[in-house]
C-alpha cells in the first residue's frame, strides 16, 4: 500500500528538514547564486543535502524548488523535475520519508499593492503544481508566504491542479502579523476555509519569538500545526554571517512548542541537520495528539478574523443600490470612489462587517461585484459579506476575496443549495442561510427552523459544518401583519437553542410605516435580547447605534462600559463640531480660499435659498479658485492648500449642482485622465483630477496602470476630445508614447495632454503629445483654453 | 560569504527628513508643518520599518564598469562616488505595506490628505534610511550614500540589489517590470567604505 502522509500524521508527530541555502553555502554554493541551479549542475550535492536531513531523522524533505517559477527561470520545468528527482532519490529507500514539493513566493506583489493580477499568480503557481503532480510527490508545501492574497492564489493553484495534501506556512514578524497585515486568526480562517491539510509558520523569527504566535494557532486552529523557525537572527560577526540561536537552544524551544501542541516540527534559515537531530531527540517520545476541532464561527479580512457569536455584531448595509438614487448613478457610471467612500465611512461609524450588493438589472453583476470586492477590500480592514442572488457573481467575488467572506445567501431551494454549497466548499466562507424554500416563507417560527435544519443537513454533505452557517429567519414588515415580529423573534430564540448563529436585515420590520427608525430600533433591541448575532443595518442611524451600544452595556457584553463611553464621547464631540460649523463663517468665498470643506458645504446650502445656482458658482466659487490659483502661481500658497481649496470648491459645487436643472448641470468640459500602463504613481493625476473637478470639468478617471486600449475606449465612448496622461518614471514613458500613438490613429481630433516628474516640454513633443503641463494649475489653464 | 544583518527600526527612532518633506510638498522657503501633524500621526501609526544590509567587495573593470555582487554593470557616476572604495555597504529599508494601504484608503477619500500623507511617508522613508545608515556603518568611514535611479546608476539595478540583499524574503520587497518597488515606501542605497 502506498504511503499516505495524512494517515501517518494522524498517528505521530512529523519532522520537516531545515535550512537549504545555509547548508548549500557550506558546500560551496557561491553567494548570490540561486540554490535551485544546483538541481541540474550538482544533483549529487542536492541529494546529499536531503540524505543528511533524512539521516538526522527528518521524515518530510522539501524539494529544492523554493524560488523556481516560469517568471524567474526559462527552464523552470527542467529545474523542478531535477529537484524532485534529487529528493525522491534520497528518499527512495526510506518507507517513512515523504517528499514535499516546495513553493515559495512568486517574487511579485499582487495587485492592488503590487502589479500582478491574482489570476496570473494562480496560473504561475499552477504551472509548478502540474509538473510536481506529474512527477509524483507526497504533498505540496506552500511556504515563506508574506502575503495572505498570494497564499490564497498558491492554494487555489494546488487545489485546482492536483489532489495532493496541501501544507501552508506563513511568515509572521515580531508584531505577530504577516508583512501585509494578516494575524494568525485571519490566516487560519482563510486557509481552513480553503480546506488545507496543515498550516503554520516559518522563517523570519527564531523559535523563542514563535511561541506567542503558536499560542494563537493552538487557540483557533483545527488542523495540524507546522512550526519551522529560523535559527534566530542572522548577524555579521568577524566578517561572517552567523545565526544567534544554536542547535541546543533551538531544540529546547522546539520541545516547548511540541508540548504546546505543534504537530509538525522543522527548521528554516540557519538550521542544519544538527538542529533537526537535536529537536527529534528531545520531542520524539512526547505524547502526541491532533488539535481539537474548534467550534468557532469566523469570517476574515486581509488583516483579522471576526468571531461571530461572542457578542452581537453589525453589518453595514449601505453598499446596496436599493432605494439609493446616487448609488445607482455611481454604479452605472463606474464611479468606484463613491462606493469606496461608503465603505470607509461605515467602518468609521462602527460597522464590523460590510455588506456588498451591486445588483441592478442594467449592470453586469458578476463583473461589477468582482470589481467592487477587489476595490473595497483594498481600502477597508473589515471582512465583507458578498451579497448576490446570482451564483456566478458570488463565484467570481469569492474567488478573488482576500480572506474568508460571509456569503449572502443560500436558502432551502434545491437549485440554490446545488449552486452555492460547492462554492463554499471550494473557496471557504460562512453562509447566510435564509429560511425560505420552494414553498415560500413559513408563517411559524418552527417552520423556519425546519428549513434551517434542512440547509444544515444539506451543507454537511459538502463537508460544510454547522459552525459555518448563520441562519437568517427573515423579517417581514409588521405593516402587513403585526404577528410578523413575534414569529421572527421566536425563531431567533429556537435557532440559538439549537446552537446556530443568527442574522437579520433588521429594518425590513417597518417597511410601509411612518417614522421607521422608532420601530426599527425597538425591534432591534428585542432581536438582540432573543439571540441575534449579526444585524444588517445602517451604521449611520443614530437610533440604531444608540440601541446597539446601550444593549451591550445592559447585556453585560461591554466590559466596564468602555465601548459605550467611547461612543457617547464621539457623539458629544460631533455635536460640538456641528455647533462650530453652524456659526457664521466668512462666507463661501472665504471657506473655499481657506480649504474648509464642511464650511463650504454649509455656506453653499445657505446661499442656495436666496441666490441662483449659476450666480453662486460665478460670484463665489470661481473667484475663490482664481485667487487661490494666483497665490499658488506666486508661490504664496503651496500644493496642499491648493488641493484643500479645490476639494472645498468641489464639495460646494456638488451642493449647488443638486439644485440646478439637469440640462444645466454639465459644463460640457470633460477630460479622460489616467496614469499609463506599468506606472502605479497616481498622486499627480489625482491632483489634476481634484482641481479639474473644482473648475467644473467632468473627469473620467481611469486610475493607474491603465492599458492604452482602455483609455482610447473611454475617450470614444464618452465623446471626450481631451485626454490627460501621467507618468512618473522614465521606464513608463514608452507606454505613454504608445497610448498617444493609438489615440492619434484611432481617435483623430482628440488631443493629449501629458505631465509627470520625468517629462518636460521637449520630451512631451518627442512623444507627440499635444500639450505639456508642468503642474496641475497649468493643466487646468490648458484645458480651459482648449474648451474656450 | 557576505555578512548580512537585518532588523526593525522603531518609529520613535526615525526623524522625518525635513528636506524631503518640503520637496515632496512642493513648498519653498519657510513652512509651518504643524498643520500636517494630524496626517503625520496617521502615517506613523502604519509604519513597520525594517532594514537589511550586506557588506561586499567591489570589483572594478575598464570604462567605469564595476561589480558589487550581482553582476557587472557600467556607471560613471557611481564609480566617481565610490572613489575606488574596495568594499561597499548595500542596504534597503521599507516602511511596510500598512503605509501603502493607508495611502490607498486616503486616495479614495481626499486628494489633499493623500498628497500630504504620501509626502510625509516619503520623508519618513528618507529618515529611516538616515537611521539605517547610522546603524550599518557603525564606526566605518563611508562615502555619501547613492541610490539606483540617480544619474547613470540606472533604476534597472534595483533587481540585482534586492536579490543581493535577499530583500524579498527578509523584508518582503518585490520589484515590478518597470522597477517599482512594493511596498512603495522602500528605499535602497549603496555606500563605499573608505
Coordinates of C-alpha atoms in Angstrom, one line a residue, chain A residues 25 31-34 66 72 105-109 112-115 143-144 146-147 150 171 173-175 178-181 202-205 230 232-237 239-241 268-269 302 337 340-341 344-345 347-348 377-381 402 597 632 635 638-641 643-644 647 677-683 686-687 690 704 729-732, chain B residues 1-8 24-32 35-36 39 42 46 48 50 52-55 69-70 87 94 96-119 138 149 154-156 159 163-164 166-185:
Chain A
X25 CA 26.7 27.7 1.0
X31 CA 27.0 33.9 -2.8
X32 CA 24.3 35.4 -5.0
X33 CA 23.8 32.1 -6.9
X34 CA 20.3 30.6 -6.9
X66 CA 11.5 27.2 -3.4
X72 CA 12.2 33.6 -12.9
X105 CA 6.5 33.4 -3.1
X106 CA 6.4 34.2 -6.8
X107 CA 8.6 37.3 -6.4
X108 CA 5.9 39.8 -7.4
X109 CA 3.4 41.6 -5.2
X112 CA -3.5 46.3 -5.5
X113 CA -0.3 46.6 -3.5
X114 CA 1.8 45.5 -6.5
X115 CA 1.3 44.9 -10.2
X143 CA 6.0 28.3 2.5
X144 CA 7.5 31.6 3.5
X146 CA 4.4 37.1 3.4
X147 CA 1.0 37.9 1.9
X150 CA -0.6 35.4 -2.7
X171 CA 6.0 34.4 7.8
X173 CA 7.0 39.2 12.2
X174 CA 7.5 40.3 15.8
X175 CA 4.2 42.1 15.8
X178 CA 2.2 38.9 8.1
X179 CA 4.0 41.7 6.3
X180 CA 0.7 42.6 4.5
X181 CA -1.1 42.7 7.8
X202 CA 8.2 29.5 9.2
X203 CA 11.2 31.8 8.7
X204 CA 11.6 35.4 9.9
X205 CA 11.8 34.7 13.6
X230 CA 14.9 30.2 11.8
X232 CA 17.4 33.1 15.4
X233 CA 18.5 36.2 13.5
X234 CA 21.5 36.5 11.1
X235 CA 24.2 38.8 12.4
X236 CA 27.5 39.8 10.9
X237 CA 30.4 38.6 13.1
X239 CA 33.2 39.1 8.5
X240 CA 30.8 36.1 8.5
X241 CA 27.0 35.7 8.8
X268 CA 14.2 27.3 8.2
X269 CA 17.1 29.7 7.6
X302 CA -6.8 40.6 4.9
X337 CA -14.7 56.1 -5.5
X340 CA -15.2 53.2 -1.5
X341 CA -16.2 56.3 0.4
X344 CA -14.7 53.7 4.7
X345 CA -17.4 55.8 6.3
X347 CA -16.1 51.4 9.1
X348 CA -15.5 54.7 10.8
X377 CA -11.0 45.1 0.2
X378 CA -8.1 47.4 -0.6
X379 CA -9.4 50.3 1.4
X380 CA -11.1 48.7 4.4
X381 CA -9.9 46.3 7.1
X402 CA -8.7 38.2 0.3
X597 CA -14.7 71.7 3.1
X632 CA -0.1 79.3 -6.0
X635 CA 4.3 80.7 -4.6
X638 CA 1.5 75.7 -1.9
X639 CA 0.0 72.5 -3.3
X640 CA -1.6 71.2 -0.1
X641 CA -3.6 74.4 0.4
X643 CA -5.8 70.9 -3.0
X644 CA -7.8 71.7 0.1
X647 CA -11.8 69.9 -2.5
X677 CA 0.4 51.2 -18.2
X678 CA 3.1 50.0 -15.9
X679 CA 3.0 53.0 -13.6
X680 CA 1.3 53.0 -10.3
X681 CA 2.0 56.5 -9.2
X682 CA -1.3 58.3 -9.2
X683 CA -0.7 61.3 -6.9
X686 CA -5.3 62.7 -8.6
X687 CA -4.2 66.3 -8.0
X690 CA -9.4 67.3 -8.0
X704 CA -3.4 53.9 -12.6
X729 CA 9.2 57.1 -14.4
X730 CA 11.4 57.0 -17.4
X731 CA 10.6 53.3 -17.7
X732 CA 6.9 54.0 -18.3
Chain B
X1 CA 30.3 34.8 2.4
X2 CA 28.6 38.2 2.6
X3 CA 27.8 39.3 6.1
X4 CA 24.1 40.1 6.4
X5 CA 22.3 41.9 9.0
X6 CA 18.7 42.9 9.3
X7 CA 16.3 44.2 11.9
X8 CA 13.5 46.6 12.8
X24 CA 7.5 66.4 -1.8
X25 CA 5.0 69.0 -0.7
X26 CA 6.5 71.5 -3.3
X27 CA 7.0 74.0 -0.5
X28 CA 9.7 76.6 -0.8
X29 CA 11.0 78.8 1.9
X30 CA 9.7 78.8 5.5
X31 CA 6.8 76.4 6.1
X32 CA 4.6 75.7 9.1
X35 CA -0.9 71.8 10.0
X36 CA 0.2 68.4 8.8
X39 CA -1.9 63.3 9.0
X42 CA -1.9 58.6 10.9
X46 CA 1.1 52.4 10.0
X48 CA 6.5 48.9 10.3
X50 CA 12.7 47.0 8.6
X52 CA 18.7 44.8 5.7
X53 CA 22.3 45.4 4.8
X54 CA 25.3 43.5 3.3
X55 CA 28.9 44.4 3.0
X69 CA 27.9 41.4 -6.1
X70 CA 25.1 40.8 -8.6
X87 CA 34.2 47.4 -0.1
X94 CA 10.9 49.5 3.9
X96 CA 5.9 48.1 5.1
X97 CA 2.5 47.6 3.4
X98 CA 0.4 49.3 6.1
X99 CA 1.5 52.7 4.7
X100 CA 0.5 51.6 1.2
X101 CA -2.9 50.6 2.4
X102 CA -3.4 53.9 4.2
X103 CA -2.4 55.8 1.1
X104 CA -4.9 53.7 -1.0
X105 CA -7.6 54.4 1.5
X106 CA -6.9 58.2 1.5
X107 CA -6.8 58.3 -2.3
X108 CA -10.4 57.3 -2.3
X109 CA -11.4 59.9 0.3
X110 CA -9.3 63.1 -0.1
X111 CA -6.7 64.0 -2.7
X112 CA -5.3 66.7 -0.3
X113 CA -4.8 64.2 2.6
X114 CA -3.5 61.6 0.2
X115 CA -0.9 64.1 -1.2
X116 CA 0.3 65.2 2.2
X117 CA 0.3 61.6 3.6
X118 CA 2.4 60.4 0.7
X119 CA 4.9 63.3 1.2
X138 CA 28.9 51.7 12.8
X149 CA 17.8 55.7 -10.3
X154 CA 20.2 53.1 -13.6
X155 CA 17.0 52.0 -11.9
X156 CA 17.4 48.6 -13.6
X159 CA 16.6 44.0 -9.2
X163 CA 18.4 39.9 -4.9
X164 CA 21.8 40.5 -3.3
X166 CA 17.6 38.7 -0.2
X167 CA 15.1 41.5 0.4
X168 CA 12.1 39.7 -0.9
X169 CA 12.5 37.0 1.8
X170 CA 13.8 39.3 4.6
X171 CA 11.8 42.5 4.0
X172 CA 9.0 41.4 1.6
X173 CA 10.2 43.9 -1.1
X174 CA 9.4 42.9 -4.7
X175 CA 10.0 44.8 -7.9
X176 CA 7.8 45.2 -10.9
X177 CA 8.8 45.1 -14.6
X178 CA 9.0 48.8 -14.5
X179 CA 11.3 48.6 -11.5
X180 CA 8.9 50.0 -9.0
X181 CA 9.3 48.5 -5.5
X182 CA 6.5 47.2 -3.4
X183 CA 5.9 48.2 -0.6
X184 CA 6.1 51.6 -2.3
X185 CA 7.9 53.4 0.5

